[in-house]
């Protein structure tokens, strides 16, 4: 077991390295120096306490969506709907934040809880359709993504629009925001917010559920072999729904972390990229909660450093997205790496 | 009422056509047994390569540039889809993850390249296609007004491809083999069909068609590349399911979705539709797809082997 785990991390590292190499080819192709590019990318993410804070703040929604995808994976489900669950959560949290004028101690937890429930609801639908009608969760969660997208598109201008712009909601008050003064001050005015601590707590809770509870055991059993699990008396249908709901709730919290934490309003016409980046995060983190945590921080670094890199060089900021996308592709085709690895080992053994 | 329909119709068709060709591409891929949720990204690749081609050529030959652009988009889409084909067919990768990677790579790299070229990341073309009225046929009462006035040449091209696709899929040996690969690849293999080759061809067809779909958006109604096709690729997947993986079903589904989306877009301006909330019209295709999936859950026409990597050693 330990050997296999190591192999997974090796594969993840190789995927990252290949992704970075692909990124440097892109930089070379457009006449830029990759070493300089990466230097500024990393400096942009880490050079001051404020930027470290921004890196963590950018990573926060990714931790949630990565956890969401990884958790569903463990039950053998592919939750590609994290983007929609994030939107549902973000819309719900924003709506609560803009509607009620309660003190922060009540309003903020309510908004976060609202995001959690909205995400869980968005995850429930594919889970229910899968368990009851055997509808493939990938297709139904893609549909749920676009239902969320168009819901935000019409609900925000209809009920929560600002005084000038039709395309985004009003800004939420300080009382509804996950940003808190002491934290912002500690990190010199960075975007970091309570969402990050929420994410760490989520990582710990999910680790606990997966490794120490009956529920986690059952979920994993269904993931390994649904029929065998059923034979052992585990109700796989119920577990599929529960798994998708927890996964959706995590992505919904990611929505809260993004829309009422990192940002202070919700825009229409944007499918949050964090939903799909979550798939990459989960793959890289080998579907384990702490693996997800570190993968998300790494991607957070790429995303938060790209602006600085763009300012110092001619490299467009989309390089970060290109690298992440390439990493997913290499992670998906990791069997190629595995095969070459085995061949290399055989070759080395032969050389001896 | 009639006036409004005549007014809306050209827009509905313009919106339907890219959706139709992309969904048809998806049909080839899925019927051969490879799920392709990378259609969205392949459309973006087509959009980008046609925009680049047209911008560079339109100074010299404004008319032909558009068609060269469409061709370039189909070629680029087919080449880009090789990434998906290689991952799914040779490496037995998870087809959904590979498709997601295709979407993300396409979205990121095209904007990256576009920014290097134009600075803003947007590419505008000056000359698109011109709407034309078909002579003689447009004089037919009722139908002439709806179908033969103010049409784009690409609409006829796509309809021709649709008919051709139906013919290839159901009336040729190649089509039979392709469908067999999607239902029972082992059986096809034992009958002497090269499953890998057929699947490669099918995925490349889906790439070429999606690329064309992206380019058609550019040369008909949008006129610019901005790094996204706003979910049309996913809508095409929805149409593919709603049309139950059949060419004529896909035609009906895409037209239905195209019409609903157009009504949602113009509902503000047209009093008749102002009462229908836009949110219902826009979410309608996705909700209906979910309902269709539930309704057909027992008797789904989905290719049986779609999503399954073909492993020669497996029985």
Coordinates of N, CA and C in Angstrom, one line a residue, chain B residues 3-173:
Chain B
X3 N -45.4 37.6 -38.1 CA -44.3 38.6 -38.3 C -43.1 38.3 -37.4
X4 N -43.5 38.1 -36.1 CA -42.4 37.8 -35.1 C -41.6 36.6 -35.5
X5 N -42.3 35.5 -35.8 CA -41.6 34.3 -36.1 C -40.7 34.5 -37.3
X6 N -41.2 35.2 -38.3 CA -40.4 35.5 -39.5 C -39.2 36.3 -39.1
X7 N -39.4 37.2 -38.2 CA -38.2 38.0 -37.7 C -37.2 37.2 -36.9
X8 N -37.7 36.4 -36.0 CA -36.8 35.6 -35.1 C -36.1 34.5 -35.9
X9 N -36.8 33.9 -36.8 CA -36.3 32.7 -37.5 C -34.9 32.7 -38.0
X10 N -34.5 33.8 -38.7 CA -33.1 33.8 -39.2 C -32.1 33.7 -38.1
X11 N -32.4 34.4 -37.0 CA -31.5 34.4 -35.8 C -31.4 33.0 -35.2
X12 N -32.6 32.4 -35.1 CA -32.7 31.0 -34.5 C -31.9 30.0 -35.3
X13 N -32.0 30.2 -36.7 CA -31.2 29.3 -37.5 C -29.7 29.5 -37.4
X14 N -29.3 30.8 -37.4 CA -27.9 31.2 -37.2 C -27.3 30.6 -36.0
X15 N -28.2 30.6 -34.9 CA -27.7 30.0 -33.6 C -27.7 28.5 -33.6
X16 N -28.6 27.9 -34.4 CA -28.7 26.5 -34.4 C -27.6 25.8 -35.1
X17 N -27.1 26.4 -36.2 CA -26.2 25.8 -37.1 C -24.9 25.4 -36.5
X18 N -24.2 26.3 -35.8 CA -22.9 25.8 -35.1 C -23.2 24.7 -34.1
X19 N -24.3 24.8 -33.4 CA -24.7 23.8 -32.4 C -24.9 22.5 -33.1
X20 N -25.6 22.5 -34.3 CA -25.9 21.3 -35.0 C -24.6 20.6 -35.5
X21 N -23.7 21.3 -36.1 CA -22.5 20.7 -36.6 C -21.6 20.1 -35.5
X22 N -21.6 20.9 -34.3 CA -20.8 20.4 -33.2 C -21.4 19.1 -32.6
X23 N -22.7 19.1 -32.5 CA -23.4 17.9 -31.9 C -23.2 16.7 -32.8
X24 N -23.2 17.0 -34.2 CA -22.9 15.9 -35.1 C -21.5 15.3 -34.9
X25 N -20.6 16.2 -34.7 CA -19.2 15.8 -34.4 C -19.2 14.9 -33.2
X26 N -19.9 15.3 -32.1 CA -20.0 14.5 -30.9 C -20.6 13.2 -31.2
X27 N -21.6 13.2 -32.1 CA -22.3 12.0 -32.5 C -21.3 10.9 -33.0
X28 N -20.5 11.4 -34.0 CA -19.5 10.4 -34.5 C -18.6 9.8 -33.4
X29 N -18.1 10.7 -32.6 CA -17.2 10.3 -31.6 C -17.8 9.3 -30.6
X30 N -19.0 9.6 -30.1 CA -19.7 8.8 -29.1 C -20.2 7.5 -29.7
X31 N -20.6 7.6 -31.0 CA -21.1 6.3 -31.6 C -20.0 5.3 -31.8
X32 N -18.7 5.9 -31.9 CA -17.6 5.0 -32.1 C -17.1 4.5 -30.7
X33 N -17.6 5.1 -29.6 CA -17.3 4.6 -28.3 C -16.4 5.5 -27.5
X34 N -16.1 6.7 -28.0 CA -15.3 7.7 -27.3 C -16.1 8.9 -26.8
X35 N -16.3 9.0 -25.5 CA -17.0 10.2 -25.0 C -16.2 11.4 -25.2
X36 N -16.7 12.5 -25.8 CA -15.9 13.7 -26.0 C -16.6 14.9 -25.4
X37 N -16.2 15.2 -24.1 CA -16.8 16.4 -23.6 C -15.8 17.6 -23.8
X38 N -14.9 17.4 -24.7 CA -14.0 18.4 -25.1 C -14.5 19.3 -26.3
X39 N -15.8 19.0 -26.7 CA -16.3 19.7 -27.8 C -16.2 21.3 -27.7
X40 N -16.4 21.7 -26.4 CA -16.4 23.2 -26.2 C -15.0 23.7 -26.5
X41 N -13.9 23.0 -26.1 CA -12.6 23.4 -26.4 C -12.2 23.3 -27.8
X42 N -12.7 22.3 -28.5 CA -12.4 22.1 -29.9 C -13.1 23.2 -30.7
X43 N -14.3 23.7 -30.2 CA -14.9 24.8 -30.9 C -14.1 26.1 -30.7
X44 N -13.5 26.3 -29.5 CA -12.7 27.4 -29.3 C -11.4 27.4 -30.2
X45 N -10.9 26.2 -30.4 CA -9.7 26.1 -31.3 C -10.1 26.5 -32.7
X46 N -11.3 26.0 -33.1 CA -11.7 26.4 -34.5 C -12.0 27.9 -34.6
X47 N -12.6 28.4 -33.6 CA -12.9 29.9 -33.5 C -11.6 30.6 -33.7
X48 N -10.6 30.2 -32.9 CA -9.3 30.9 -32.9 C -8.6 30.8 -34.2
X49 N -8.5 29.6 -34.7 CA -7.7 29.4 -36.0 C -8.3 30.1 -37.2
X50 N -9.7 30.1 -37.2 CA -10.3 30.8 -38.3 C -10.1 32.3 -38.2
X51 N -10.2 32.8 -36.9 CA -10.0 34.2 -36.7 C -8.7 34.7 -37.2
X52 N -7.6 33.9 -36.8 CA -6.3 34.2 -37.2 C -6.1 34.2 -38.7
X53 N -6.6 33.1 -39.3 CA -6.5 33.0 -40.7 C -7.2 34.1 -41.5
X54 N -8.4 34.4 -41.0 CA -9.2 35.4 -41.8 C -8.6 36.8 -41.6
X55 N -8.1 37.1 -40.4 CA -7.5 38.4 -40.2 C -6.3 38.6 -41.1
X56 N -5.5 37.6 -41.2 CA -4.3 37.7 -42.0 C -4.6 37.7 -43.5
X57 N -5.7 37.1 -43.9 CA -5.9 37.0 -45.4 C -6.9 38.0 -45.9
X58 N -7.7 38.6 -45.1 CA -8.9 39.3 -45.6 C -8.5 40.6 -46.4
X59 N -7.2 41.1 -46.1 CA -6.8 42.3 -46.8 C -6.7 42.0 -48.3
X60 N -6.2 40.7 -48.6 CA -5.9 40.4 -50.0 C -7.1 39.9 -50.7
X61 N -7.9 39.0 -50.0 CA -9.0 38.4 -50.7 C -10.2 38.2 -49.7
X62 N -10.9 39.3 -49.5 CA -12.0 39.4 -48.5 C -13.0 38.2 -48.6
X63 N -13.4 37.9 -49.8 CA -14.4 36.8 -50.0 C -13.9 35.4 -49.7
X64 N -12.8 35.1 -50.3 CA -12.3 33.7 -50.1 C -11.7 33.5 -48.7
X65 N -11.2 34.5 -48.1 CA -10.6 34.4 -46.8 C -11.5 33.7 -45.8
X66 N -12.8 34.0 -45.9 CA -13.7 33.4 -44.9 C -13.7 31.9 -45.1
X67 N -13.7 31.4 -46.4 CA -13.8 30.0 -46.6 C -12.5 29.3 -46.2
X68 N -11.4 30.0 -46.5 CA -10.1 29.4 -46.1 C -10.1 29.3 -44.6
X69 N -10.6 30.3 -43.9 CA -10.7 30.3 -42.5 C -11.5 29.1 -41.9
X70 N -12.6 28.8 -42.6 CA -13.5 27.7 -42.2 C -12.7 26.4 -42.3
X71 N -12.0 26.3 -43.4 CA -11.2 25.1 -43.7 C -10.1 24.9 -42.6
X72 N -9.4 26.1 -42.3 CA -8.4 26.1 -41.3 C -8.9 25.6 -40.0
X73 N -10.1 26.1 -39.7 CA -10.7 25.7 -38.4 C -11.0 24.2 -38.3
X74 N -11.5 23.6 -39.4 CA -11.7 22.2 -39.4 C -10.4 21.4 -39.3
X75 N -9.4 21.8 -40.0 CA -8.1 21.1 -39.9 C -7.6 21.3 -38.4
X76 N -7.6 22.5 -37.9 CA -7.0 22.7 -36.6 C -7.8 21.9 -35.5
X77 N -9.1 21.8 -35.7 CA -10.0 21.1 -34.7 C -9.6 19.6 -34.8
X78 N -9.4 19.1 -36.0 CA -9.1 17.7 -36.2 C -7.7 17.4 -35.6
X79 N -6.8 18.3 -35.8 CA -5.4 18.0 -35.3 C -5.5 18.1 -33.7
X80 N -6.2 19.1 -33.2 CA -6.2 19.2 -31.7 C -6.9 18.0 -31.1
X81 N -7.9 17.5 -31.8 CA -8.6 16.3 -31.2 C -7.7 15.1 -31.1
X82 N -6.6 15.1 -31.8 CA -5.7 14.0 -31.7 C -5.2 13.8 -30.3
X83 N -5.1 14.9 -29.6 CA -4.7 14.8 -28.2 C -5.6 13.9 -27.4
X84 N -6.9 14.2 -27.6 CA -8.0 13.4 -27.0 C -7.9 12.0 -27.4
X85 N -7.8 11.8 -28.8 CA -7.8 10.4 -29.3 C -6.6 9.6 -28.7
X86 N -5.5 10.2 -28.7 CA -4.3 9.5 -28.2 C -4.5 9.1 -26.7
X87 N -5.0 10.0 -25.9 CA -5.2 9.8 -24.5 C -6.2 8.7 -24.3
X88 N -7.3 8.7 -25.0 CA -8.4 7.8 -24.8 C -8.2 6.5 -25.4
X89 N -7.6 6.5 -26.6 CA -7.6 5.2 -27.4 C -6.3 4.4 -27.1
X90 N -5.2 5.1 -27.1 CA -3.9 4.4 -26.9 C -3.6 4.2 -25.4
X91 N -3.9 5.3 -24.6 CA -3.5 5.2 -23.2 C -4.6 4.8 -22.3
X92 N -5.8 4.6 -22.8 CA -6.9 4.2 -22.0 C -7.2 5.1 -20.8
X93 N -7.0 6.4 -21.1 CA -7.2 7.4 -20.1 C -8.6 7.6 -19.8
X94 N -8.9 8.2 -18.6 CA -10.3 8.5 -18.3 C -10.8 9.6 -19.3
X95 N -11.8 9.2 -20.1 CA -12.2 10.1 -21.2 C -12.8 11.4 -20.8
X96 N -13.4 11.4 -19.6 CA -14.0 12.7 -19.1 C -12.8 13.6 -18.7
X97 N -11.8 13.1 -18.0 CA -10.7 13.9 -17.6 C -10.0 14.5 -18.8
X98 N -9.7 13.6 -19.8 CA -9.0 14.0 -21.0 C -9.8 15.1 -21.7
X99 N -11.2 14.9 -21.8 CA -12.0 16.0 -22.4 C -11.9 17.3 -21.6
X100 N -12.0 17.2 -20.3 CA -11.9 18.4 -19.5 C -10.5 19.1 -19.8
X101 N -9.5 18.3 -19.8 CA -8.2 18.9 -20.1 C -8.2 19.6 -21.5
X102 N -8.8 19.0 -22.5 CA -8.9 19.6 -23.8 C -9.6 20.9 -23.7
X103 N -10.7 21.0 -23.0 CA -11.4 22.3 -22.8 C -10.5 23.3 -22.2
X104 N -9.8 22.9 -21.1 CA -9.0 23.9 -20.4 C -7.8 24.3 -21.3
X105 N -7.1 23.4 -21.9 CA -5.9 23.7 -22.7 C -6.4 24.7 -23.8
X106 N -7.4 24.3 -24.5 CA -7.9 25.1 -25.6 C -8.2 26.6 -25.2
X107 N -9.0 26.7 -24.1 CA -9.3 28.0 -23.6 C -8.1 28.8 -23.2
X108 N -7.1 28.2 -22.6 CA -6.0 28.9 -22.1 C -5.0 29.3 -23.2
X109 N -4.6 28.3 -24.0 CA -3.6 28.5 -25.0 C -4.0 29.4 -26.1
X110 N -5.3 29.3 -26.5 CA -5.7 30.3 -27.6 C -5.7 31.7 -27.1
X111 N -6.1 32.0 -25.9 CA -6.1 33.3 -25.4 C -4.6 33.8 -25.2
X112 N -3.8 32.8 -24.7 CA -2.4 33.1 -24.6 C -1.8 33.6 -25.9
X113 N -2.0 32.8 -26.9 CA -1.5 33.2 -28.3 C -2.1 34.5 -28.8
X114 N -3.4 34.6 -28.6 CA -4.1 35.8 -29.1 C -3.5 37.1 -28.4
X115 N -3.2 37.0 -27.1 CA -2.7 38.1 -26.4 C -1.3 38.5 -27.0
X116 N -0.5 37.5 -27.4 CA 0.8 37.8 -27.9 C 0.6 38.5 -29.3
X117 N -0.5 38.2 -30.0 CA -0.7 38.7 -31.3 C -1.3 40.1 -31.3
X118 N -2.4 40.2 -30.5 CA -3.1 41.5 -30.5 C -3.0 42.3 -29.3
X119 N -2.5 41.7 -28.2 CA -2.4 42.5 -27.0 C -3.6 42.3 -26.1
X120 N -4.8 42.5 -26.7 CA -6.0 42.5 -25.8 C -6.5 41.0 -25.6
X121 N -6.1 40.1 -26.5 CA -6.6 38.8 -26.5 C -7.9 38.6 -27.3
X122 N -8.4 39.7 -27.9 CA -9.6 39.6 -28.8 C -9.1 39.8 -30.2
X123 N -9.7 39.0 -31.1 CA -9.4 39.2 -32.5 C -10.7 39.5 -33.3
X124 N -10.7 40.7 -34.0 CA -11.9 41.0 -34.7 C -11.7 40.8 -36.2
X125 N -12.7 40.2 -36.9 CA -12.6 40.2 -38.3 C -13.5 41.2 -38.9
X126 N -13.1 41.7 -40.1 CA -13.9 42.8 -40.7 C -15.0 42.2 -41.6
X127 N -14.6 41.2 -42.4 CA -15.6 40.6 -43.3 C -16.1 39.3 -42.9
X128 N -17.3 39.1 -42.6 CA -17.9 37.8 -42.3 C -18.7 37.4 -43.5
X129 N -19.5 36.4 -43.3 CA -20.4 36.0 -44.4 C -21.6 36.9 -44.5
X130 N -22.1 37.1 -45.7 CA -23.2 37.9 -46.0 C -24.5 37.0 -46.1
X131 N -25.5 37.5 -45.5 CA -26.8 36.8 -45.6 C -27.3 36.9 -47.1
X132 N -27.7 35.8 -47.7 CA -28.3 35.9 -49.0 C -29.7 35.2 -49.1
X133 N -30.4 35.7 -50.0 CA -31.7 35.1 -50.3 C -31.6 34.1 -51.5
X134 N -32.1 32.9 -51.3 CA -32.0 32.0 -52.3 C -33.0 32.3 -53.4
X135 N -32.5 32.5 -54.7 CA -33.5 32.8 -55.7 C -34.5 31.7 -56.0
X136 N -35.6 32.0 -56.5 CA -36.7 31.0 -56.9 C -37.3 30.4 -55.6
X137 N -36.5 29.6 -54.8 CA -37.0 28.9 -53.7 C -37.6 29.9 -52.6
X138 N -37.1 31.1 -52.6 CA -37.6 32.1 -51.6 C -39.0 32.5 -51.9
X139 N -39.5 32.2 -53.2 CA -40.8 32.6 -53.5 C -41.9 31.7 -53.1
X140 N -41.5 30.5 -52.6 CA -42.4 29.5 -52.1 C -43.2 30.1 -51.0
X141 N -44.5 30.0 -51.0 CA -45.2 30.6 -49.8 C -44.9 30.0 -48.5
X142 N -44.9 30.7 -47.4 CA -44.6 30.3 -46.1 C -43.2 29.8 -45.9
X143 N -42.9 28.6 -46.5 CA -41.5 28.0 -46.3 C -40.4 28.9 -46.9
X144 N -40.7 29.6 -48.0 CA -39.7 30.4 -48.7 C -39.3 31.5 -47.7
X145 N -40.3 32.2 -47.1 CA -40.0 33.2 -46.2 C -39.1 32.8 -45.0
X146 N -39.4 31.6 -44.5 CA -38.7 31.1 -43.3 C -37.3 30.5 -43.6
X147 N -37.3 29.7 -44.6 CA -36.0 28.9 -44.8 C -35.1 29.5 -45.9
X148 N -35.6 30.3 -46.9 CA -34.8 30.6 -48.0 C -34.5 32.1 -48.1
X149 N -35.0 32.9 -47.2 CA -34.6 34.3 -47.2 C -33.5 34.5 -46.1
X150 N -32.6 35.4 -46.4 CA -31.6 35.8 -45.5 C -30.8 34.7 -44.9
X151 N -30.3 33.8 -45.7 CA -29.6 32.6 -45.2 C -28.1 32.8 -45.4
X152 N -27.4 32.1 -44.5 CA -25.9 32.0 -44.7 C -25.6 30.8 -45.5
X153 N -24.5 30.9 -46.3 CA -24.1 29.7 -47.1 C -23.7 28.6 -46.2
X154 N -23.2 28.9 -45.0 CA -22.7 27.8 -44.1 C -23.9 27.0 -43.6
X155 N -25.1 27.6 -43.5 CA -26.3 26.8 -43.1 C -26.5 25.7 -44.1
X156 N -26.3 26.0 -45.4 CA -26.5 24.9 -46.4 C -25.4 23.9 -46.4
X157 N -24.2 24.4 -46.1 CA -23.1 23.5 -46.0 C -23.3 22.5 -44.9
X158 N -23.8 23.0 -43.7 CA -23.9 22.1 -42.5 C -25.1 21.1 -42.8
X159 N -26.2 21.6 -43.4 CA -27.3 20.7 -43.7 C -26.8 19.6 -44.7
X160 N -25.9 20.0 -45.7 CA -25.4 19.0 -46.6 C -24.5 18.0 -45.8
X161 N -23.7 18.5 -44.8 CA -22.9 17.6 -44.0 C -23.8 16.6 -43.2
X162 N -24.9 17.2 -42.7 CA -25.9 16.4 -41.9 C -26.4 15.2 -42.7
X163 N -26.8 15.5 -44.0 CA -27.3 14.4 -44.8 C -26.2 13.4 -45.1
X164 N -25.1 13.9 -45.4 CA -23.9 13.1 -45.8 C -23.6 12.2 -44.5
X165 N -23.6 12.8 -43.3 CA -23.3 12.0 -42.1 C -24.3 10.9 -41.9
X166 N -25.6 11.2 -42.1 CA -26.6 10.2 -42.0 C -26.3 9.0 -43.0
X167 N -26.0 9.4 -44.2 CA -25.7 8.4 -45.2 C -24.5 7.6 -44.8
X168 N -23.4 8.2 -44.4 CA -22.2 7.5 -44.0 C -22.5 6.6 -42.9
X169 N -23.2 7.1 -41.9 CA -23.4 6.3 -40.7 C -24.3 5.0 -40.9
X170 N -25.3 5.2 -41.7 CA -26.3 4.1 -41.8 C -26.3 3.4 -43.1
X171 N -25.6 3.9 -44.1 CA -25.7 3.3 -45.5 C -24.3 2.8 -46.0
X172 N -23.3 3.0 -45.2 CA -22.0 2.5 -45.7 C -21.4 1.5 -44.7
X173 N -20.4 0.7 -45.2 CA -19.7 -0.3 -44.4 C -19.0 0.4 -43.3

